[in-house]
mmCIF file of C-alpha atoms in Angstrom:
data_model
loop_
_atom_site.group_PDB
_atom_site.id
_atom_site.type_symbol
_atom_site.label_atom_id
_atom_site.label_comp_id
_atom_site.label_asym_id
_atom_site.label_seq_id
_atom_site.Cartn_x
_atom_site.Cartn_y
_atom_site.Cartn_z
ATOM 1 C CA MET Z 184 17.603 -2.779 -6.036
ATOM 2 C CA LYS Z 185 13.815 -3.082 -5.655
ATOM 3 C CA TYR Z 186 11.747 -0.073 -4.588
ATOM 4 C CA GLY Z 187 8.072 0.797 -4.115
ATOM 5 C CA VAL Z 188 5.860 3.649 -2.889
ATOM 6 C CA ALA Z 189 3.257 3.143 -0.168
ATOM 7 C CA ILE Z 190 1.124 4.730 2.523
ATOM 8 C CA PHE Z 191 1.378 3.360 6.047
ATOM 9 C CA PRO Z 192 -1.890 3.744 7.974
ATOM 10 C CA SER Z 193 -2.157 4.823 11.606
ATOM 11 C CA LYS Z 194 -1.034 2.514 14.395
ATOM 12 C CA LYS Z 195 -4.679 1.773 15.231
ATOM 13 C CA LEU Z 196 -5.411 0.466 11.732
ATOM 14 C CA GLN Z 197 -2.038 -1.322 11.520
ATOM 15 C CA ASP Z 198 -2.780 -3.101 14.812
ATOM 16 C CA LEU Z 199 -6.180 -4.222 13.506
ATOM 17 C CA ALA Z 200 -4.690 -5.452 10.216
ATOM 18 C CA ASN Z 201 -1.807 -7.184 12.007
ATOM 19 C CA SER Z 202 -4.212 -9.040 14.291
ATOM 20 C CA TYR Z 203 -5.202 -10.976 11.120
ATOM 21 C CA ARG Z 204 -1.966 -10.720 9.132
ATOM 22 C CA LYS Z 205 0.163 -12.515 11.728
ATOM 23 C CA ARG Z 206 -2.003 -15.585 11.159
ATOM 24 C CA TYR Z 207 -3.081 -15.304 7.520
ATOM 25 C CA ASP Z 208 -0.467 -13.273 5.636
ATOM 26 C CA THR Z 209 2.722 -14.956 4.420
ATOM 27 C CA LYS Z 210 4.369 -11.514 4.028
ATOM 28 C CA TYR Z 211 3.623 -10.450 7.628
ATOM 29 C CA ALA Z 212 7.279 -10.454 8.700
ATOM 30 C CA PHE Z 213 8.494 -8.510 5.661
ATOM 31 C CA ILE Z 214 6.426 -5.311 5.634
ATOM 32 C CA PRO Z 215 3.911 -3.540 7.899
ATOM 33 C CA PRO Z 216 0.304 -3.101 6.730
ATOM 34 C CA HIS Z 217 0.289 -0.624 3.848
ATOM 35 C CA LEU Z 218 -1.526 0.701 0.802
ATOM 36 C CA THR Z 219 0.616 0.293 -2.308
ATOM 37 C CA LEU Z 220 0.720 3.363 -4.553
ATOM 38 C CA LYS Z 221 3.538 2.291 -6.878
ATOM 39 C CA PRO Z 222 4.238 -1.432 -7.216
ATOM 40 C CA THR Z 223 7.760 -2.831 -7.030
ATOM 41 C CA PHE Z 224 10.233 -1.388 -9.529
ATOM 42 C CA GLU Z 225 13.982 -1.682 -10.069
ATOM 43 C CA ALA Z 226 16.355 1.283 -9.825
ATOM 44 C CA THR Z 227 20.084 1.864 -9.445
ATOM 45 C CA ASP Z 228 21.623 4.033 -6.715
ATOM 46 C CA MET Z 229 22.033 6.830 -9.272
ATOM 47 C CA GLU Z 230 18.455 6.552 -10.511
ATOM 48 C CA ILE Z 231 16.853 6.454 -7.067
ATOM 49 C CA SER Z 232 18.110 9.913 -6.076
ATOM 50 C CA THR Z 233 16.423 11.384 -9.184
ATOM 51 C CA ILE Z 234 13.272 9.352 -8.494
ATOM 52 C CA ALA Z 235 13.240 10.595 -4.883
ATOM 53 C CA GLU Z 236 13.445 14.211 -6.095
ATOM 54 C CA GLN Z 237 10.563 13.614 -8.510
ATOM 55 C CA LEU Z 238 8.561 11.965 -5.741
ATOM 56 C CA LYS Z 239 9.176 14.939 -3.471
ATOM 57 C CA GLY Z 240 7.767 17.241 -6.166
ATOM 58 C CA ILE Z 241 4.714 15.033 -6.672
ATOM 59 C CA ALA Z 242 4.054 14.881 -2.912
ATOM 60 C CA GLN Z 243 4.237 18.666 -2.615
ATOM 61 C CA LYS Z 244 1.636 19.065 -5.389
ATOM 62 C CA CYS Z 245 -0.807 16.606 -3.793
ATOM 63 C CA ASN Z 246 -2.761 17.674 -0.729
ATOM 64 C CA PRO Z 247 -3.336 15.538 2.352
ATOM 65 C CA PHE Z 248 -6.578 13.573 2.090
ATOM 66 C CA THR Z 249 -8.909 11.400 4.134
ATOM 67 C CA MET Z 250 -8.523 7.654 3.764
ATOM 68 C CA SER Z 251 -11.677 5.645 4.492
ATOM 69 C CA VAL Z 252 -11.601 1.911 5.133
ATOM 70 C CA THR Z 253 -15.082 0.444 4.836
ATOM 71 C CA LYS Z 254 -15.160 -3.348 4.599
ATOM 72 C CA THR Z 255 -13.349 -6.612 3.998
ATOM 73 C CA LYS Z 256 -13.189 -7.929 0.424
ATOM 74 C CA SER Z 257 -11.305 -10.490 -1.669
ATOM 75 C CA PHE Z 258 -9.552 -10.650 -5.032
ATOM 76 C CA GLN Z 259 -10.944 -14.135 -5.647
ATOM 77 C CA PRO Z 260 -11.107 -15.709 -8.245
ATOM 78 C CA VAL Z 261 -7.887 -13.978 -9.358
ATOM 79 C CA SER Z 262 -6.147 -14.760 -6.055
ATOM 80 C CA ASN Z 263 -7.024 -15.886 -2.534
ATOM 81 C CA THR Z 264 -6.072 -12.497 -1.111
ATOM 82 C CA ILE Z 265 -8.315 -10.823 1.478
ATOM 83 C CA TYR Z 266 -8.035 -7.103 2.179
ATOM 84 C CA PHE Z 267 -9.495 -4.057 3.874
ATOM 85 C CA LYS Z 268 -11.128 -2.001 1.124
ATOM 86 C CA VAL Z 269 -9.992 1.626 0.972
ATOM 87 C CA GLU Z 270 -12.510 3.937 -0.690
ATOM 88 C CA LEU Z 271 -11.123 5.700 -3.733
ATOM 89 C CA SER Z 272 -11.164 9.420 -2.936
ATOM 90 C CA GLU Z 273 -10.231 12.250 -5.258
ATOM 91 C CA GLY Z 274 -6.983 12.883 -3.335
ATOM 92 C CA LEU Z 275 -5.952 9.225 -3.401
ATOM 93 C CA GLN Z 276 -6.733 8.943 -7.117
ATOM 94 C CA GLU Z 277 -4.729 12.108 -7.858
ATOM 95 C CA LEU Z 278 -1.700 10.789 -5.963
ATOM 96 C CA HIS Z 279 -1.917 7.355 -7.598
ATOM 97 C CA ASP Z 280 -2.263 8.873 -11.069
ATOM 98 C CA ALA Z 281 0.775 11.119 -10.523
ATOM 99 C CA LEU Z 282 2.881 8.104 -9.539
ATOM 100 C CA ASN Z 283 1.677 5.859 -12.348
ATOM 101 C CA ASN Z 284 1.908 7.851 -15.553
ATOM 102 C CA GLU Z 285 4.413 8.552 -18.312
ATOM 103 C CA ASP Z 286 5.787 11.648 -16.531
ATOM 104 C CA PHE Z 287 7.005 9.678 -13.504
ATOM 105 C CA MET Z 288 9.569 7.002 -14.332
ATOM 106 C CA LYS Z 289 8.080 6.550 -17.828
ATOM 107 C CA SER Z 290 5.710 3.888 -16.551
ATOM 108 C CA GLU Z 291 2.014 3.316 -16.349
ATOM 109 C CA SER Z 292 0.258 0.979 -13.968
ATOM 110 C CA GLU Z 293 -0.264 -2.560 -15.307
ATOM 111 C CA HIS Z 294 -3.438 -3.182 -13.285
ATOM 112 C CA ALA Z 295 -6.547 -1.242 -12.359
ATOM 113 C CA PHE Z 296 -6.030 0.595 -9.064
ATOM 114 C CA VAL Z 297 -7.919 -1.140 -6.261
ATOM 115 C CA PRO Z 298 -6.854 0.665 -3.079
ATOM 116 C CA HIS Z 299 -6.528 -1.850 -0.272
ATOM 117 C CA ILE Z 300 -4.593 -3.062 2.746
ATOM 118 C CA THR Z 301 -3.846 -6.787 2.492
ATOM 119 C CA ILE Z 302 -4.712 -8.837 5.573
ATOM 120 C CA ALA Z 303 -4.483 -12.398 4.194
ATOM 121 C CA GLN Z 304 -2.830 -13.988 1.177
ATOM 122 C CA ASP Z 305 -1.626 -17.315 -0.208
ATOM 123 C CA LEU Z 306 -4.570 -19.108 1.418
ATOM 124 C CA SER Z 307 -5.959 -22.439 0.268
ATOM 125 C CA ASP Z 308 -9.466 -22.274 -1.238
ATOM 126 C CA ASN Z 309 -11.068 -23.696 1.917
ATOM 127 C CA GLU Z 310 -9.095 -21.444 4.247
ATOM 128 C CA HIS Z 311 -9.919 -18.427 2.070
ATOM 129 C CA SER Z 312 -13.620 -19.224 2.213
ATOM 130 C CA ASP Z 313 -13.582 -19.678 6.011
ATOM 131 C CA VAL Z 314 -11.496 -16.571 6.751
ATOM 132 C CA LEU Z 315 -13.455 -14.351 4.350
ATOM 133 C CA GLY Z 316 -16.709 -15.555 5.900
ATOM 134 C CA GLN Z 317 -15.485 -14.561 9.360
ATOM 135 C CA LEU Z 318 -13.951 -11.247 8.339
ATOM 136 C CA SER Z 319 -16.842 -10.106 6.150
ATOM 137 C CA MET Z 320 -18.974 -9.909 9.302
ATOM 138 C CA LEU Z 321 -16.614 -7.338 10.828
ATOM 139 C CA ASP Z 322 -17.855 -3.777 11.027
ATOM 140 C CA ILE Z 323 -14.885 -1.937 9.595
ATOM 141 C CA SER Z 324 -15.465 1.767 9.547
ATOM 142 C CA HIS Z 325 -12.252 3.743 9.845
ATOM 143 C CA GLU Z 326 -11.171 7.169 8.624
ATOM 144 C CA GLU Z 327 -7.846 8.920 8.966
ATOM 145 C CA GLU Z 328 -5.900 11.760 7.409
ATOM 146 C CA VAL Z 329 -3.046 10.771 5.079
ATOM 147 C CA LYS Z 330 -0.211 13.287 5.218
ATOM 148 C CA ARG Z 331 2.804 11.237 4.064
ATOM 149 C CA VAL Z 332 3.950 8.777 1.434
ATOM 150 C CA HIS Z 333 6.977 6.545 1.751
ATOM 151 C CA LEU Z 334 9.591 5.408 -0.749
ATOM 152 C CA LEU Z 335 10.577 1.891 0.318
ATOM 153 C CA TYR Z 336 13.378 -0.460 -0.645
ATOM 154 C CA GLN Z 337 13.775 -4.195 -0.247
ATOM 155 C CA LEU Z 338 16.578 -5.648 1.851
ATOM 156 C CA GLU Z 339 18.451 -8.817 0.911
ATOM 157 C CA ASP Z 340 16.329 -10.890 3.312
ATOM 158 C CA GLY Z 341 13.137 -9.769 1.524
ATOM 159 C CA ALA Z 342 12.038 -7.282 4.181
ATOM 160 C CA TRP Z 343 11.020 -3.744 3.163
ATOM 161 C CA THR Z 344 12.181 -0.581 4.892
ATOM 162 C CA VAL Z 345 11.697 3.161 4.389
ATOM 163 C CA TYR Z 346 14.197 4.884 2.108
ATOM 164 C CA GLU Z 347 12.608 8.338 2.401
ATOM 165 C CA THR Z 348 9.321 9.874 3.591
ATOM 166 C CA PHE Z 349 7.561 12.751 1.829
ATOM 167 C CA ARG Z 350 4.930 15.089 3.253
ATOM 168 C CA LEU Z 351 1.900 15.802 1.112
ATOM 169 C CA GLY Z 352 1.191 19.460 0.304
ATOM 170 C CA ALA Z 353 3.429 22.491 0.038
ATOM 171 C CA GLU Z 354 6.174 22.793 2.640
#
């Protein structure tokens, strides 16, 4: 089964992201707006219980932190994906590093960590240019406290749902 680890932002930020995602994001129906901490990985039912225990330990060692969303950016020319940029804070970096190193699931991240919340993807070049032009004029200035991370799994229809939620900091 496929799993991943993510942060879900507040309803206010999700509503803002969804106002664009419902029109420009092909994955809109499959998962709410989120910040991916650990990309998709495969695990068996036996393995996931061990992974969940490890994740609980990692979450307890990492303190809650402030997440700041500052502007709209794009991954072009790599892909026509548009996103809300999340500033890389010390707390976010610490959590990402703990989830993407040899100690956790014997895996390291394949890509540089660019914290973001996707709002548009799979756009044509012209559509990407138009949408990015519109969205780059938005004044996005949002801060919120992150207190939880979520272990997700993918259903047969491609949708993602929460397997378990972990609170950051000692319980």
